[in-house]
Short mmCIF file of C-alpha atoms in Angstrom, two decimals:
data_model
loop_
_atom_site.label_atom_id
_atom_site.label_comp_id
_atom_site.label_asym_id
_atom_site.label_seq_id
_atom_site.Cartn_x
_atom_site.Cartn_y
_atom_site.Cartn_z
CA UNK A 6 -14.20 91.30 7.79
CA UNK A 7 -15.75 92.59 10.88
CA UNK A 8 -15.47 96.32 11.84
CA UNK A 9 -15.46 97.83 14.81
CA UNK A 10 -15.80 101.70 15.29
CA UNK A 11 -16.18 104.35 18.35
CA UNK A 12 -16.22 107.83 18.65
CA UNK A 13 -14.10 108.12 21.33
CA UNK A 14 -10.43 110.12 21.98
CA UNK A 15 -8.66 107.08 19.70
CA UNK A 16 -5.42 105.50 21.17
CA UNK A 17 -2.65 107.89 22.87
CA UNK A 18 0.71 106.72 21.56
CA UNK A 19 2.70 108.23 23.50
CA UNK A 20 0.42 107.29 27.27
CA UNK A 21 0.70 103.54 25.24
CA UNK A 22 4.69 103.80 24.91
CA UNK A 23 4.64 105.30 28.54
CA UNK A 24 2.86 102.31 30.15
CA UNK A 25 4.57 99.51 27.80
CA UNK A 26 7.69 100.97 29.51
CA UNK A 27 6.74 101.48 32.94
CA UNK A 28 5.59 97.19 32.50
CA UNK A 29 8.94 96.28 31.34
CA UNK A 30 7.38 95.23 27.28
CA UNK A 31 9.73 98.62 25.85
CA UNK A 32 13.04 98.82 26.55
CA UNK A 33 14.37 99.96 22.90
CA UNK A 34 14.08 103.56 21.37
CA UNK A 35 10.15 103.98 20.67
CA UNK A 36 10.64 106.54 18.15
CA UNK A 37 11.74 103.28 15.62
CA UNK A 38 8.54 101.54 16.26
CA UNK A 39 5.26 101.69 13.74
CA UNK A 40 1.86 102.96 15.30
CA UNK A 41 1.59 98.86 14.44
CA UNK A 42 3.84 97.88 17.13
CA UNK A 43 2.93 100.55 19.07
CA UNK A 44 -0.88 99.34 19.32
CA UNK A 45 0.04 95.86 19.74
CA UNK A 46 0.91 96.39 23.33
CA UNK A 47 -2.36 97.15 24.05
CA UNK A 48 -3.01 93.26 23.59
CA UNK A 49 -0.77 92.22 26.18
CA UNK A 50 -2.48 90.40 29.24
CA UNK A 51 -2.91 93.25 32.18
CA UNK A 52 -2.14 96.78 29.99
CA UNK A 53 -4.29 99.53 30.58
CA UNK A 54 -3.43 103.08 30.17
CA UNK A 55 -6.27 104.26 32.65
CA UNK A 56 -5.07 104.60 35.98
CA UNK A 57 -8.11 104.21 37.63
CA UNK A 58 -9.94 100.80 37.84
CA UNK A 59 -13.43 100.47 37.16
CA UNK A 60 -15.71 98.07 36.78
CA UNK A 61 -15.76 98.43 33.27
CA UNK A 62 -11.96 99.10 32.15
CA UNK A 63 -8.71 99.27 33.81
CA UNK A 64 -8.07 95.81 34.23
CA UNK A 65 -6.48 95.49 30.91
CA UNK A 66 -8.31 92.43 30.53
CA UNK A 67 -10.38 91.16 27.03
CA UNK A 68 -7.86 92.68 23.91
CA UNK A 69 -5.58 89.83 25.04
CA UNK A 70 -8.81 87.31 24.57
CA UNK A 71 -9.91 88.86 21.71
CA UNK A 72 -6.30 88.08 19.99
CA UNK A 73 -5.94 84.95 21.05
CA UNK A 74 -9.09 83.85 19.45
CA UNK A 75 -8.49 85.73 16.37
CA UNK A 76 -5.09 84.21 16.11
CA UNK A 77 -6.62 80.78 16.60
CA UNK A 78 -8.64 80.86 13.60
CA UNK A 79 -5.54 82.07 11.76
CA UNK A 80 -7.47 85.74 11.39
CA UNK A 81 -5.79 89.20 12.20
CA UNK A 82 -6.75 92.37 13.53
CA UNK A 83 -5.51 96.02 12.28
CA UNK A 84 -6.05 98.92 13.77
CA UNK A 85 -6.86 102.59 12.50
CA UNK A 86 -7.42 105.15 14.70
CA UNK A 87 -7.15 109.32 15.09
CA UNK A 88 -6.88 111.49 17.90
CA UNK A 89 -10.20 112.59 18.91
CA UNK A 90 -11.49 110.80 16.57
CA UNK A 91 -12.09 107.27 17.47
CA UNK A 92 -10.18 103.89 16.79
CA UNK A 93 -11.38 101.39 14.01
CA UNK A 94 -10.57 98.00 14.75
CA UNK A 95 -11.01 95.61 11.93
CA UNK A 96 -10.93 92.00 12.37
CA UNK A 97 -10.34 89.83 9.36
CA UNK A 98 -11.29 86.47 9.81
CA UNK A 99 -10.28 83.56 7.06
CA UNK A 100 -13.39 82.08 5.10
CA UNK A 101 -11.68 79.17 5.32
CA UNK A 102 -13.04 78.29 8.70
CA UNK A 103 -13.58 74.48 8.45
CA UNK A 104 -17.29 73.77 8.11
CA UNK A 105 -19.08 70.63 8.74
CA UNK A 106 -21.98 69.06 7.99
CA UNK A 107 -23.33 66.92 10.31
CA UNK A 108 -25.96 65.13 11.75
CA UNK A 109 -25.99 65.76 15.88
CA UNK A 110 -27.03 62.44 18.00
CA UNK A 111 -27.37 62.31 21.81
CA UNK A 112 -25.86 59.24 24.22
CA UNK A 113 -27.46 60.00 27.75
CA UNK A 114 -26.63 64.31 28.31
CA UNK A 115 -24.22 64.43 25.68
CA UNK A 116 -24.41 65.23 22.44
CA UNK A 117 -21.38 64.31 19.44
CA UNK A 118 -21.72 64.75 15.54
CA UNK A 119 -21.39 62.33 12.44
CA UNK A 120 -20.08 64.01 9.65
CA UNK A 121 -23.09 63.51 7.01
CA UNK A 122 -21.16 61.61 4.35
CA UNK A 123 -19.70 59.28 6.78
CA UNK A 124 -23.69 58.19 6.89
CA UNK A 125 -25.86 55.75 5.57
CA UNK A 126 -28.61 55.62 7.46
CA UNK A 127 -30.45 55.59 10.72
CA UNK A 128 -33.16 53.39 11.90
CA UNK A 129 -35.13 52.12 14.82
CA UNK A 130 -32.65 49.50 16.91
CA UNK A 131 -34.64 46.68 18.32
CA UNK A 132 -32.56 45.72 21.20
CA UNK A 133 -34.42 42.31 21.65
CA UNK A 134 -34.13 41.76 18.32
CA UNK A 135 -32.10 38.41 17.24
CA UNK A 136 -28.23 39.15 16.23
CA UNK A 137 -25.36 37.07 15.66
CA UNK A 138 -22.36 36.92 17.44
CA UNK A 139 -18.97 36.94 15.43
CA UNK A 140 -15.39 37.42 17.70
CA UNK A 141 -17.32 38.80 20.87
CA UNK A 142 -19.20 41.64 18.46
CA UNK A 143 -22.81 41.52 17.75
CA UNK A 144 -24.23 41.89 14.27
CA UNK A 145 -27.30 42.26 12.70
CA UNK A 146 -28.58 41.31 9.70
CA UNK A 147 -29.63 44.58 7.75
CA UNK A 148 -31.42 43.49 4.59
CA UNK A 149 -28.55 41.37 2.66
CA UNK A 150 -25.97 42.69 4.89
CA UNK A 151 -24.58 41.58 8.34
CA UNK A 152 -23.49 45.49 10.41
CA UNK A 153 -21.70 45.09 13.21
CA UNK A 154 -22.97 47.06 16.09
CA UNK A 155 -21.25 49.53 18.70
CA UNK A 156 -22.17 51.99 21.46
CA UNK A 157 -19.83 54.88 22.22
CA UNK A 158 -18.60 52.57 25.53
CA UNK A 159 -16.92 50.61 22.48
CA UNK A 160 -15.62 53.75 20.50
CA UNK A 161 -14.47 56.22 23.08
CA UNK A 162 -14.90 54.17 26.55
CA UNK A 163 -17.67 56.46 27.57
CA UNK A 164 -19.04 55.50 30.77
CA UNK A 165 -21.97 56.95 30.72
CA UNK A 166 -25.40 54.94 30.35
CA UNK A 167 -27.83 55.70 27.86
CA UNK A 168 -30.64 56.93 28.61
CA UNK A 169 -33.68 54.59 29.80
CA UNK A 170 -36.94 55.76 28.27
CA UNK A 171 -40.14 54.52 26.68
CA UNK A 172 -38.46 55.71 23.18
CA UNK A 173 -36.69 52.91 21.39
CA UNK A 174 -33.11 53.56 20.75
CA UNK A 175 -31.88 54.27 17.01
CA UNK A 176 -28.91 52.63 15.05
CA UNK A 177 -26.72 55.14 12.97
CA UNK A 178 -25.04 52.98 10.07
CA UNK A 179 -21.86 54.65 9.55
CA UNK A 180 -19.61 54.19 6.42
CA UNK A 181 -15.82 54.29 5.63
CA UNK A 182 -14.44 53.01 1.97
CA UNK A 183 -17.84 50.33 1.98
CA UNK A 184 -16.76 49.27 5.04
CA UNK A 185 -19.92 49.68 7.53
CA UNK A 186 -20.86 49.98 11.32
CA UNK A 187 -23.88 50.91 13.52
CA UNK A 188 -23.68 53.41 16.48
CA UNK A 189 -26.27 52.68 19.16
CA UNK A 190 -27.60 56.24 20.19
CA UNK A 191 -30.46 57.14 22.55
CA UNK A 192 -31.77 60.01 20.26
CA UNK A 193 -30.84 61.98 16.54
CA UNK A 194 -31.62 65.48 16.92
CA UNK A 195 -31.08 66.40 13.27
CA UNK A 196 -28.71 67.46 10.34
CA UNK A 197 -26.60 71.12 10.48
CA UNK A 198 -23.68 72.76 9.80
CA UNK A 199 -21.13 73.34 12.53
CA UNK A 200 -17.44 75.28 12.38
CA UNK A 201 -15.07 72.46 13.48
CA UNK A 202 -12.47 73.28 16.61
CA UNK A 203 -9.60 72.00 17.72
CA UNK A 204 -9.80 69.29 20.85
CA UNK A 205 -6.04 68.31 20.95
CA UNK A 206 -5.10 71.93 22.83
CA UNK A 207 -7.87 71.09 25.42
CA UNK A 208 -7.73 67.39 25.75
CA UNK A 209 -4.91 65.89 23.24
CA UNK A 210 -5.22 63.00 21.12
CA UNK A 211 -8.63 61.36 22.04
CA UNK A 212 -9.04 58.28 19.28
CA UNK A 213 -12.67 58.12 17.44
CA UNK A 214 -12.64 61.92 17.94
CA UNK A 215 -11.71 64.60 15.20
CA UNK A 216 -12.55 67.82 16.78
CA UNK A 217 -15.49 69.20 18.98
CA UNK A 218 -18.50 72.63 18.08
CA UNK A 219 -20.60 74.96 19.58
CA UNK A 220 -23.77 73.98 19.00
CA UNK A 221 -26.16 76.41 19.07
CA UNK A 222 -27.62 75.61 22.42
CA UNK A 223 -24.40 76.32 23.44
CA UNK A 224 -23.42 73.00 24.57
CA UNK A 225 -20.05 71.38 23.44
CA UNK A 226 -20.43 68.38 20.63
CA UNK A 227 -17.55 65.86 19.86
CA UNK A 228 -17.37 65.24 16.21
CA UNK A 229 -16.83 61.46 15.24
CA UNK A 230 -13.60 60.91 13.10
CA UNK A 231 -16.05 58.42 11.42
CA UNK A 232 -12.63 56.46 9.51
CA UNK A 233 -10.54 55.90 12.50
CA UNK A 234 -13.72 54.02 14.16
CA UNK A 235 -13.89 51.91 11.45
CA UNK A 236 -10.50 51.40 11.03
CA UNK A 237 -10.07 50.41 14.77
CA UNK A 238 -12.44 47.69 14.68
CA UNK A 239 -11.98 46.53 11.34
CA UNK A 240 -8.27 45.85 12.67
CA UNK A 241 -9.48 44.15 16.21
CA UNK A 242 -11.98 41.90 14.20
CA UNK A 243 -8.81 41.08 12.00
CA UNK A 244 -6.31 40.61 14.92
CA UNK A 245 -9.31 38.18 16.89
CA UNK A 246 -9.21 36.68 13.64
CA UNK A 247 -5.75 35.63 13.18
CA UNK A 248 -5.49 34.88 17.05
CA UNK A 249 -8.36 32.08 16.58
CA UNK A 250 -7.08 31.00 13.54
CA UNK A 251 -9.52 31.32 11.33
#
């Protein structure tokens, strides 16, 4: 839980049921509501009960944010509060948040994570390095095993180039049900443990991708959905195959 306390004059139900009328949200008899459904009105987009605007208050701007992202994360917030008293406002926020660990790579200015036990290893990718070429995909020969090899161009069509420097670029072997690839990145910044959001509401349905984080320079990460990769080219190196006929 997180609580919040003041000092201050606490809410005014009846200047609360005044404005919620005068806005059109109370139409019914307010002597049937709870102080519950009374203070939910002050989470309505544009209620205030100041009449003044400042630069401060009076908009009736930020309880309606601070729902909505409450409510996102399937949390709740009650209120308590007393006339010239103060207001408590208690926010209870699910444990259940889903956490992730996960190494965080870079390709060029962005930055996406791999879901630890979707990973094998990393090592130093020598692009000049002899491979072998199997249904237009290029594969090298990892000790006793041939990994195909993929940059995020092949995964999500990202256009971006990676990033030319002196620093040789890594290979991230990825695995699925023994089934492995390797993810050409231009940099691994390390392992940590990130609280996974939703990307449909923002973006929909983007394939390879199972949810974005905040990472804690603040930029925005795309996590890898590490077994729909896989899945999508172990089905196109299947399909090739049954289109050559071999």
């Amino acid at each position: 839980w997180i609580l919040l306390r003041d000092d201050g004059r606490g809410l005014d139900r009846e200047k609360i049921i005044s404005r919620a009328r005068e806005s059109g949200l109370l139409k019914g008899n307010p002597d049937t509501l709870t102080d519950r459904q009374v203070w939910s009105f002050i989470f309505k987009p544009g209620f205030s009960t100041r009449g003044d605007v400042t630069e401060m208050s009076g908009r009736g701007v930020g309880m309606d944010v601070v729902e909505r992202m409450v409510n996102r994360v399937n949390g709740r917030i009650d209120i308590y509060t007393r006339h010239d008293r103060g207001t408590l406002f208690v926010l209870k926020i699910p444990l259940t948040l889903s956490l992730l660990e996960g190494m965080v790579i870079r390709v060029a200015n962005d930055y996406f994570i791999i879901p630890t036990t979707d990973i094998r290893e990393s090592i130093v990718y020598d692009e000049s390095a002899e491979k072998s070429i199997f249904r237009g995909v290029n594969f090298i020969q990892l000790r006793e095993e041939y990994i195909p090899v993929f940059t995020l161009n092949d995964i999500l069509s990202y256009r971006k180039k990676r990033t030319i420097s002196n620093a040789r670029p890594l290979l991230v072997i990825m695995e699925h049900e023994r089934e492995a690839i390797g993810l050409v990145v231009d940099e691994v910044i390390g392992n940590t443990t990130v609280v996974v959001k939703s990307v449909f509401d923002i973006l929909g349905s983007i394939h390879g991708v199972s949810g974005c984080t905040v990472l804690g320079s603040g930029r925005v990460g795309l996590i890898l959905d590490v077994k729909s990769i896989v899945g999508k080219f172990q089905k196109k190196l299947e399909s090739e195959s049954v289109a050559s006929g071999s």
